[in-house]
Short mmCIF file of C-alpha atoms in Angstrom, two decimals:
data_model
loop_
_atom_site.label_atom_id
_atom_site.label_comp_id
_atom_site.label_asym_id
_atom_site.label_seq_id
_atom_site.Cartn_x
_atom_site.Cartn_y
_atom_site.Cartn_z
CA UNK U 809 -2.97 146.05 140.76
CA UNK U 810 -3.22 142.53 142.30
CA UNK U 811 -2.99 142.33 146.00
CA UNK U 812 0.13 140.20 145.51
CA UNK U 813 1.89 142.86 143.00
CA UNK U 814 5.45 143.26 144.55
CA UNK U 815 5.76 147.28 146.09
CA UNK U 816 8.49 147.78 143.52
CA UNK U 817 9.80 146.17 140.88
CA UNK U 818 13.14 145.44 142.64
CA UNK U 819 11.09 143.54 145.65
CA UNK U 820 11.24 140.00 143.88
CA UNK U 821 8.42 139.80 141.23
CA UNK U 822 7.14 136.12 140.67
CA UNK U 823 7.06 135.24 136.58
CA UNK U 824 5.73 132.19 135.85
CA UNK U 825 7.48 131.03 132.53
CA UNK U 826 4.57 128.36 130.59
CA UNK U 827 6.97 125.72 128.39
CA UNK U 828 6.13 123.11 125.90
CA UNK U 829 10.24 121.86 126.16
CA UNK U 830 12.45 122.27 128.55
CA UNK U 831 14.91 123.71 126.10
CA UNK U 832 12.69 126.96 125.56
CA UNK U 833 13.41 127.34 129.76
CA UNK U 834 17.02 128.76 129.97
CA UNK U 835 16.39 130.96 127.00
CA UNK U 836 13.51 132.98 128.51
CA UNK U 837 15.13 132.65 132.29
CA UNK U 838 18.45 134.03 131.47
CA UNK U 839 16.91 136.88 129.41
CA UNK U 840 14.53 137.49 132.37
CA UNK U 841 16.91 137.84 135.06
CA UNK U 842 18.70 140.35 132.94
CA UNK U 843 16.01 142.55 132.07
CA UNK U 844 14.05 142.94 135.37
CA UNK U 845 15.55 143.51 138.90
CA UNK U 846 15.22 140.51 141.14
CA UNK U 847 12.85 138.29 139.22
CA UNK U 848 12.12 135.17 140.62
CA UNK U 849 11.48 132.00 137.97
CA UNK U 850 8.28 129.96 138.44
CA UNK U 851 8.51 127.10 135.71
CA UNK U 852 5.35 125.28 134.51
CA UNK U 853 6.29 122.53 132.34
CA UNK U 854 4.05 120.72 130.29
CA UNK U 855 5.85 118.70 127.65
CA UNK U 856 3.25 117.44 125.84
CA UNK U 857 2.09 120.74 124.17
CA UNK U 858 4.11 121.02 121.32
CA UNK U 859 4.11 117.19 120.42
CA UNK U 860 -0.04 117.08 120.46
CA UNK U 861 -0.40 120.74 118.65
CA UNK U 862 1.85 118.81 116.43
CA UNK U 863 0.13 115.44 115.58
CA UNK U 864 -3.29 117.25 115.76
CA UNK U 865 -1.91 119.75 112.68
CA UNK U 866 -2.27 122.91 114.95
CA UNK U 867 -3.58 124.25 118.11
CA UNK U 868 -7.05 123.01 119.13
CA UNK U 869 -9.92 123.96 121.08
CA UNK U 870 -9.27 121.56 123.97
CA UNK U 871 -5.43 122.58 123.60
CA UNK U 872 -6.55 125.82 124.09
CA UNK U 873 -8.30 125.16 127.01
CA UNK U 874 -5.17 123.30 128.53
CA UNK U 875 -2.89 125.87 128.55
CA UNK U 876 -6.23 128.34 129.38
CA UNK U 877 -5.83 126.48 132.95
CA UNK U 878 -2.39 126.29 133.22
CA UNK U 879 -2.39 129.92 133.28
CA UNK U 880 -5.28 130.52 136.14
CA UNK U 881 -2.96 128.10 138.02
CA UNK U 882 0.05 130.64 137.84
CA UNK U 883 -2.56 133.73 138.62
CA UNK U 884 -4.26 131.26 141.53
CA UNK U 885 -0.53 130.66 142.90
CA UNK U 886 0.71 134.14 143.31
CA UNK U 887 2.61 134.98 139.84
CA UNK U 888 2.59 138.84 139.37
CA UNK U 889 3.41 137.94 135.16
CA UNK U 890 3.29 134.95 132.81
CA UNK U 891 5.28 134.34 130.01
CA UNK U 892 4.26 131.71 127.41
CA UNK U 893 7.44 130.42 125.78
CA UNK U 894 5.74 127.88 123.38
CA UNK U 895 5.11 130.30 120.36
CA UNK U 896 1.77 127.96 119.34
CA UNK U 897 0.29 129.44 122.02
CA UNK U 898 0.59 132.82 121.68
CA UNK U 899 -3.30 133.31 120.72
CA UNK U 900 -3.92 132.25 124.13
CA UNK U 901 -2.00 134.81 125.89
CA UNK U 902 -3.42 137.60 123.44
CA UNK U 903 -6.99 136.19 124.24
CA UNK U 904 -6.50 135.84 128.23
CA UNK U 905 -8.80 138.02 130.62
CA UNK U 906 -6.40 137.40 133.86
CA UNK U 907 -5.53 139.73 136.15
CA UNK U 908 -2.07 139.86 135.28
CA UNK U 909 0.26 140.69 132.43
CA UNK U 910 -0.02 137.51 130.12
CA UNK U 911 2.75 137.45 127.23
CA UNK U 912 2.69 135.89 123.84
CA UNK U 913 6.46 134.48 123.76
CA UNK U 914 6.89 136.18 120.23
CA UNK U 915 4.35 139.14 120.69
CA UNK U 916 8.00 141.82 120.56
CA UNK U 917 9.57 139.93 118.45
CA UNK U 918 6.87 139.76 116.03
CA UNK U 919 6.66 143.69 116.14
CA UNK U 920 10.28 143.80 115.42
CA UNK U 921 10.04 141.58 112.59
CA UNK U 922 7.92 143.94 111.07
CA UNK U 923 9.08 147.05 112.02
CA UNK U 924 10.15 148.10 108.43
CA UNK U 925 14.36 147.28 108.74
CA UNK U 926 13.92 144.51 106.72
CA UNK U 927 12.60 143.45 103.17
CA UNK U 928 12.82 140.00 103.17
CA UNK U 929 12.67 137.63 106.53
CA UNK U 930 13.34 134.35 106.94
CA UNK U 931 11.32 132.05 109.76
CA UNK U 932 13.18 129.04 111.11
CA UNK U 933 11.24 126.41 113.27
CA UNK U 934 11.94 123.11 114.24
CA UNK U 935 8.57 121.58 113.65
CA UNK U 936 6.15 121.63 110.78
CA UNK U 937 3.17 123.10 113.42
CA UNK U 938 5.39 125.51 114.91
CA UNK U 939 6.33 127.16 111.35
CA UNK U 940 2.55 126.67 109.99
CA UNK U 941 1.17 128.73 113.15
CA UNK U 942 4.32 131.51 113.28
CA UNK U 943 3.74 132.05 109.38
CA UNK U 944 -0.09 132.12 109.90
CA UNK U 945 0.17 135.08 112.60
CA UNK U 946 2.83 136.84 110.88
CA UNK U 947 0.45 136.76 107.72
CA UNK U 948 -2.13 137.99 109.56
CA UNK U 949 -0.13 140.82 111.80
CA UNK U 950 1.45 142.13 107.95
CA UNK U 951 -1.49 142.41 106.11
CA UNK U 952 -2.12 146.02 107.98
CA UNK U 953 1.52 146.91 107.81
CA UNK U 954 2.57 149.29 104.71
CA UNK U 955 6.09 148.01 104.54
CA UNK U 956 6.03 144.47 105.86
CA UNK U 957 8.49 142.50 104.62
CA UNK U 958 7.98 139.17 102.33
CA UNK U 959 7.99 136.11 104.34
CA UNK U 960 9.69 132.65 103.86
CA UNK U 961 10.61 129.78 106.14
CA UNK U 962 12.45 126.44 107.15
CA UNK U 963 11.99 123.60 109.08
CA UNK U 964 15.67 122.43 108.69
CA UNK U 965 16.35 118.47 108.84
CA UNK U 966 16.84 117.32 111.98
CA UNK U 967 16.20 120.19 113.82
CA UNK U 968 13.62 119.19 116.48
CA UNK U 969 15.85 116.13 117.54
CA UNK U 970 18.95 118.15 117.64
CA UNK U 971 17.31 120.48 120.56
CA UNK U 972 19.30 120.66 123.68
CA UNK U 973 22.55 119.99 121.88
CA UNK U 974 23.87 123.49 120.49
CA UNK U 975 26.22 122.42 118.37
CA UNK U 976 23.76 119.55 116.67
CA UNK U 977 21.54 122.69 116.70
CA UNK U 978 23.85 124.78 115.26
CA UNK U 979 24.92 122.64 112.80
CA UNK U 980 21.19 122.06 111.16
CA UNK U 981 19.88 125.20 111.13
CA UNK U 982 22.69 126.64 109.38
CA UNK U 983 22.77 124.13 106.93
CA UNK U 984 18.77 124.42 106.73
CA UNK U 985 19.13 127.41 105.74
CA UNK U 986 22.18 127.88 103.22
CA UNK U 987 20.23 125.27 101.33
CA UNK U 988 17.26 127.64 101.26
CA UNK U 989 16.38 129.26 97.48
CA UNK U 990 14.88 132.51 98.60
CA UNK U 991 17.18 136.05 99.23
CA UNK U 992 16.32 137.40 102.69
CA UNK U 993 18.15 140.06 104.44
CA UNK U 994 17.49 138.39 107.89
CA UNK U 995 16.37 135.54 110.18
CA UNK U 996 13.60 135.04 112.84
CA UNK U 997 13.59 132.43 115.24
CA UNK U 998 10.04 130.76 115.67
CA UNK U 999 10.56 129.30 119.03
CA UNK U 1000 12.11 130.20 122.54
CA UNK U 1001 14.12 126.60 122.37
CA UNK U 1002 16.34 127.81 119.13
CA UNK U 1003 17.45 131.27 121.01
CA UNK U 1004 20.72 129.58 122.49
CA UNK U 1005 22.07 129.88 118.89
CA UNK U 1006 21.14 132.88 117.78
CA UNK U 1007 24.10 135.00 118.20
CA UNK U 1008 26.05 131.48 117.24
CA UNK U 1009 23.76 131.34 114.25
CA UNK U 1010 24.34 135.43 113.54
CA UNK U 1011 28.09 134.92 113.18
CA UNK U 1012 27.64 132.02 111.02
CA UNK U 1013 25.42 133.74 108.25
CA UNK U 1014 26.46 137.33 108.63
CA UNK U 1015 22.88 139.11 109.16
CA UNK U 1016 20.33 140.05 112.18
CA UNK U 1017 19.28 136.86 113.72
CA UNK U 1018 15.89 137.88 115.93
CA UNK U 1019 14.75 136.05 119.03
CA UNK U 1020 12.02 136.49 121.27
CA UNK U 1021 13.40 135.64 124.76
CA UNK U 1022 15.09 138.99 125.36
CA UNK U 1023 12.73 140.99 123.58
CA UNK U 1024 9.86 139.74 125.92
CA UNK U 1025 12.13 140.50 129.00
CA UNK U 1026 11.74 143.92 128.27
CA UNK U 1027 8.18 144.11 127.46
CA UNK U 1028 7.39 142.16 130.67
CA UNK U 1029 9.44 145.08 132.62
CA UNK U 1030 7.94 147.43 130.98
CA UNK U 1031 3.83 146.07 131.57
CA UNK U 1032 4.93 145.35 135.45
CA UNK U 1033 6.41 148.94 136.02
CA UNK U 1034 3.01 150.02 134.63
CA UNK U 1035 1.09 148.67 137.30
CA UNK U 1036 2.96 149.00 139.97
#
């Protein structure tokens, strides 16, 4: 346990929250502070992750690296967890040696995706790269799961530039994806920054909406009770 580990969980643990947009920050905070006894926030904002991942068709190398340091910067400073909200990223939480938990922001999500309740999911993202890389890792994740469900997904119009505005929000992805031809039997949210409308979004198209921010809350918990 690091020197700096909190004696309980209840005694203030640091989390470090990693974000490509400020949008994908409320999200993860609010699920945080409901999930584990007196968390304290630590936001590391560098916003332009998602636009280069973006215009250089994916995560590179020297992306990699970036958000490599930006973690050893949290451990460096004290954080006793990080949580990566930009889903592109989540291969570099998965692949991190620190000394601390590390979490992917869709790692639980993921695993509830394909947890066999559904036959049929649909992914929504707001940007091409985003929807490319979720897809990629969801591919990859299903290929050793017996009853994975068939995959499909949306960038709806608009999306990206209606971030920050709910009902703007709202209003796209729902429309995104009526107008998509594909049956699914639910709907997975590709990035921390579409969460505010999930239960918004649920209502609207009348099945399971699944978002990350809460379901990493509890895994974080979980990880720092462990080594405690």
């Amino acid at each position: 346990m690091p020197e700096h580990m909190p004696e309980s969980q209840t005694s203030e643990p640091l989390i470090a929250l990693i974000s490509g947009t400020s949008a994908a920050i409320a999200p993860a905070a609010s699920a945080l502070q409901s999930a584990v006894p007196g968390v304290v926030i630590w936001n590391i904002l560098d916003d332009r992750l998602l636009k280069e991942a973006s215009a250089r068709g994916g995560l590179t190398p020297e992306l990699d690296l970036r958000m490599q340091r930006l973690i050893d910067h949290a451990v460096q400073e004290g954080a006793d967890a990080v949580l990566l909200t930009c889903s592109m990223y989540g291969t570099v939480a998965t692949e991190s040696d620190a000394s601390i938990p590390v979490l992917a922001a869709d790692e639980s999500v993921f695993a509830e995706t394909l947890g066999g309740r559904f036959a049929d999911v649909l992914v929504v993202a707001t940007l091409e790269a985003s929807r490319a890389d979720t897809i990629a890792r969801l591919e990859q994740l299903a290929a050793g799961v017996e009853s994975a469900p068939t995959l499909h997904s949306v960038v709806p119009a608009g999306s990206f530039e209606a971030t920050g505005d709910a009902d703007a929000l709202l209003a796209s992805v729902v429309a995104g994806v009526r107008n998509v031809d594909a049956k699914f039997d639910a709907v997975m949210l590709a990035q921390y920054s579409l969460a505010p409308i999930a239960a918004d979004l649920q209502r609207e198209i009348s099945m399971p909406v699944l978002a990350g921010p809460q379901a990493a809350a509890a895994d974080l918990l979980a990880r720092l009770t462990r080594a405690d």
